[in-house]
């Protein structure tokens, strides 16, 4: 079951039980259930836009944890103007990552979102000399059918 579906079911149950004569019973019964279903975050969703005018050979997502860099994901190639989406499922709580782009001509640039949490949506726009990041919490609009 997807996170969005669990949220809607929980919302329905809360409204049903807390609005009737079973207010206290509903609150006591649903509190642990809400806590348990909300503990697992769905990761960080990243959308990559290649606006550099050059073809990209590889895009690598790195996480530095305990002063040791770890490769989270590597994708590519990506042609000029092309877009791609990736889920960084290893980041479920607080964390940070950086993005390293290697162009087809061998040039490299580094940048990326920096601090993120599970449930964030990041739009990475690769330009010729920099990576521009826009960060948003995608669970804030839970009713949207397109969470990317």
C-alpha atoms as a printed R data frame, in Angstrom:
    type eleno elety resid chain resno       x      y       z
1   ATOM     1    CA   UNK     A     1   0.000  0.000   0.000
2   ATOM     2    CA   UNK     A     2   1.373  3.396  -0.972
3   ATOM     3    CA   UNK     A     3   2.023  6.129   1.565
4   ATOM     4    CA   UNK     A     4  -0.703  8.291   0.036
5   ATOM     5    CA   UNK     A     5  -3.293  5.535   0.444
6   ATOM     6    CA   UNK     A     6  -2.272  4.890   4.056
7   ATOM     7    CA   UNK     A     7  -2.583  8.583   4.810
8   ATOM     8    CA   UNK     A     8  -6.086  8.817   3.356
9   ATOM     9    CA   UNK     A     9  -7.230  5.686   5.190
10  ATOM    10    CA   UNK     A    10  -5.836  6.985   8.472
11  ATOM    11    CA   UNK     A    11  -7.496 10.351   7.920
12  ATOM    12    CA   UNK     A    12 -10.844  8.662   7.277
13  ATOM    13    CA   UNK     A    13 -10.543  6.479  10.379
14  ATOM    14    CA   UNK     A    14  -9.601  9.411  12.555
15  ATOM    15    CA   UNK     A    15 -12.529 11.478  11.363
16  ATOM    16    CA   UNK     A    16 -14.957  8.600  11.801
17  ATOM    17    CA   UNK     A    17 -13.877  7.530  15.278
18  ATOM    18    CA   UNK     A    18 -13.101 10.926  16.733
19  ATOM    19    CA   UNK     A    19 -16.317 12.570  15.590
20  ATOM    20    CA   UNK     A    20 -18.706 10.106  17.233
21  ATOM    21    CA   UNK     A    21 -19.456  8.840  20.708
22  ATOM    22    CA   UNK     A    22 -16.251  6.767  20.704
23  ATOM    23    CA   UNK     A    23 -13.999  9.801  20.932
24  ATOM    24    CA   UNK     A    24 -11.697  8.575  23.709
25  ATOM    25    CA   UNK     A    25 -11.618  4.979  22.522
26  ATOM    26    CA   UNK     A    26 -10.820  6.106  18.977
27  ATOM    27    CA   UNK     A    27  -8.065  8.435  20.126
28  ATOM    28    CA   UNK     A    28  -6.471  5.737  22.272
29  ATOM    29    CA   UNK     A    29  -6.717  3.061  19.578
30  ATOM    30    CA   UNK     A    30  -5.532  5.194  16.647
31  ATOM    31    CA   UNK     A    31  -2.583  6.973  18.248
32  ATOM    32    CA   UNK     A    32  -0.186  3.984  18.091
33  ATOM    33    CA   UNK     A    33  -1.424  3.069  14.627
34  ATOM    34    CA   UNK     A    34  -0.758  6.556  13.300
35  ATOM    35    CA   UNK     A    35   2.693  6.536  14.856
36  ATOM    36    CA   UNK     A    36   3.608  3.149  13.364
37  ATOM    37    CA   UNK     A    37   2.414  3.978   9.847
38  ATOM    38    CA   UNK     A    38   4.199  7.317   9.778
39  ATOM    39    CA   UNK     A    39   7.613  6.047  10.915
40  ATOM    40    CA   UNK     A    40   8.739  4.894   7.505
41  ATOM    41    CA   UNK     A    41   9.514  7.672   5.055
42  ATOM    42    CA   UNK     A    42   9.380  6.960   1.339
43  ATOM    43    CA   UNK     A    43  12.814  8.334   0.483
44  ATOM    44    CA   UNK     A    44  13.773 11.369  -1.584
45  ATOM    45    CA   UNK     A    45  12.396 11.743  -5.105
46  ATOM    46    CA   UNK     A    46  14.768 13.502  -7.484
47  ATOM    47    CA   UNK     A    47  13.918 14.820 -10.933
48  ATOM    48    CA   UNK     A    48  16.937 15.597 -13.162
49  ATOM    49    CA   UNK     A    49  16.675 18.119 -16.006
50  ATOM    50    CA   UNK     A    50  19.632 18.380 -18.396
51  ATOM    51    CA   UNK     A    51  19.597 22.050 -19.438
52  ATOM    52    CA   UNK     A    52  23.358 22.171 -20.028
53  ATOM    53    CA   UNK     A    53  23.261 21.909 -23.802
54  ATOM    54    CA   UNK     A    54  25.675 18.949 -23.542
55  ATOM    55    CA   UNK     A    55  25.193 15.205 -23.212
56  ATOM    56    CA   UNK     A    56  25.781 13.741 -19.761
57  ATOM    57    CA   UNK     A    57  27.712 10.500 -19.378
58  ATOM    58    CA   UNK     A    58  26.884  9.803 -15.694
59  ATOM    59    CA   UNK     A    59  25.087 11.392 -12.758
60  ATOM    60    CA   UNK     A    60  26.114 10.143  -9.327
61  ATOM    61    CA   UNK     A    61  24.360 10.813  -6.037
62  ATOM    62    CA   UNK     A    62  26.678 10.694  -3.006
63  ATOM    63    CA   UNK     A    63  25.868 10.651   0.689
64  ATOM    64    CA   UNK     A    64  28.484 11.513   3.285
65  ATOM    65    CA   UNK     A    65  27.822  9.687   6.498
66  ATOM    66    CA   UNK     A    66  30.352  9.533   9.333
67  ATOM    67    CA   UNK     A    67  32.892 11.281   7.066
68  ATOM    68    CA   UNK     A    68  32.732  8.440   4.575
69  ATOM    69    CA   UNK     A    69  31.155  9.080   1.157
70  ATOM    70    CA   UNK     A    70  28.734  6.416  -0.059
71  ATOM    71    CA   UNK     A    71  27.419  6.131  -3.612
72  ATOM    72    CA   UNK     A    72  23.612  6.099  -3.436
73  ATOM    73    CA   UNK     A    73  22.757  5.922  -7.118
74  ATOM    74    CA   UNK     A    74  24.409  6.265 -10.514
75  ATOM    75    CA   UNK     A    75  22.407  6.960 -13.665
76  ATOM    76    CA   UNK     A    76  23.150  7.916 -17.237
77  ATOM    77    CA   UNK     A    77  23.646  8.660 -20.002
78  ATOM    78    CA   UNK     A    78  21.301 11.647 -20.344
79  ATOM    79    CA   UNK     A    79  21.086 13.582 -23.584
80  ATOM    80    CA   UNK     A    80  20.836 17.384 -23.751
81  ATOM    81    CA   UNK     A    81  17.279 18.467 -22.897
82  ATOM    82    CA   UNK     A    82  16.331 15.058 -21.497
83  ATOM    83    CA   UNK     A    83  14.759 14.490 -18.060
84  ATOM    84    CA   UNK     A    84  14.951 11.520 -15.709
85  ATOM    85    CA   UNK     A    85  13.560 10.634 -12.276
86  ATOM    86    CA   UNK     A    86  15.186  8.638  -9.493
87  ATOM    87    CA   UNK     A    87  14.186  7.609  -5.972
88  ATOM    88    CA   UNK     A    88  16.911  7.786  -3.315
89  ATOM    89    CA   UNK     A    89  15.277  5.220  -1.061
90  ATOM    90    CA   UNK     A    90  18.255  5.035   1.331
91  ATOM    91    CA   UNK     A    91  17.446  8.512   2.686
92  ATOM    92    CA   UNK     A    92  14.408  7.916   4.883
93  ATOM    93    CA   UNK     A    93  15.199 10.326   7.712
94  ATOM    94    CA   UNK     A    94  17.419 13.372   7.897
95  ATOM    95    CA   UNK     A    95  20.382 13.345   5.583
96  ATOM    96    CA   UNK     A    96  22.324 15.118   2.896
97  ATOM    97    CA   UNK     A    97  23.530 14.257  -0.553
98  ATOM    98    CA   UNK     A    98  25.541 15.803  -3.341
99  ATOM    99    CA   UNK     A    99  25.354 15.288  -7.076
100 ATOM   100    CA   UNK     A   100  28.345 14.783  -9.365
101 ATOM   101    CA   UNK     A   101  27.812 15.112 -13.112
102 ATOM   102    CA   UNK     A   102  30.285 13.875 -15.732
103 ATOM   103    CA   UNK     A   103  29.650 15.187 -19.226
104 ATOM   104    CA   UNK     A   104  30.383 13.214 -22.381
105 ATOM   105    CA   UNK     A   105  33.412 15.473 -23.036
106 ATOM   106    CA   UNK     A   106  34.906 14.523 -19.623
107 ATOM   107    CA   UNK     A   107  34.117 17.795 -17.807
108 ATOM   108    CA   UNK     A   108  32.685 17.434 -14.287
109 ATOM   109    CA   UNK     A   109  30.554 19.618 -12.028
110 ATOM   110    CA   UNK     A   110  29.335 19.016  -8.492
111 ATOM   111    CA   UNK     A   111  26.418 20.411  -6.532
112 ATOM   112    CA   UNK     A   112  23.080 19.160  -5.405
113 ATOM   113    CA   UNK     A   113  20.406 19.554  -2.810
114 ATOM   114    CA   UNK     A   114  22.466 19.288   0.372
115 ATOM   115    CA   UNK     A   115  20.169 18.731   3.379
116 ATOM   116    CA   UNK     A   116  17.059 16.626   2.721
117 ATOM   117    CA   UNK     A   117  14.674 14.364   4.612
118 ATOM   118    CA   UNK     A   118  12.640 11.358   3.571
119 ATOM   119    CA   UNK     A   119   9.537 12.646   1.850
120 ATOM   120    CA   UNK     A   120  11.280 15.504   0.040
121 ATOM   121    CA   UNK     A   121  10.991 16.095  -3.693
122 ATOM   122    CA   UNK     A   122  14.025 17.687  -5.378
123 ATOM   123    CA   UNK     A   123  14.298 19.142  -8.858
124 ATOM   124    CA   UNK     A   124  17.938 19.182 -10.003
125 ATOM   125    CA   UNK     A   125  18.595 21.335 -13.067
126 ATOM   126    CA   UNK     A   126  22.004 20.657 -14.629
127 ATOM   127    CA   UNK     A   127  23.433 23.724 -16.336
128 ATOM   128    CA   UNK     A   128  26.779 23.971 -18.139
129 ATOM   129    CA   UNK     A   129  28.676 25.150 -15.030
130 ATOM   130    CA   UNK     A   130  26.394 24.448 -12.058
131 ATOM   131    CA   UNK     A   131  23.602 22.301 -10.620
132 ATOM   132    CA   UNK     A   132  20.558 24.221  -9.379
133 ATOM   133    CA   UNK     A   133  18.366 22.507  -6.747
134 ATOM   134    CA   UNK     A   134  14.758 23.216  -5.816
135 ATOM   135    CA   UNK     A   135  13.520 21.338  -2.731
136 ATOM   136    CA   UNK     A   136   9.884 20.691  -1.810
137 ATOM   137    CA   UNK     A   137   8.076 18.383   0.614
138 ATOM   138    CA   UNK     A   138   5.924 16.235  -1.682
139 ATOM   139    CA   UNK     A   139   3.765 14.836   1.126
140 ATOM   140    CA   UNK     A   140   2.469 18.353   1.744
141 ATOM   141    CA   UNK     A   141   0.174 17.872  -1.259
142 ATOM   142    CA   UNK     A   142  -0.958 14.326  -0.519
143 ATOM   143    CA   UNK     A   143  -4.055 14.536  -2.703
144 ATOM   144    CA   UNK     A   144  -2.064 15.170  -5.873
145 ATOM   145    CA   UNK     A   145  -2.059 12.135  -8.180
146 ATOM   146    CA   UNK     A   146   1.304 13.143  -9.650
147 ATOM   147    CA   UNK     A   147   3.794 13.370  -6.813
148 ATOM   148    CA   UNK     A   148   6.775 13.932  -9.098
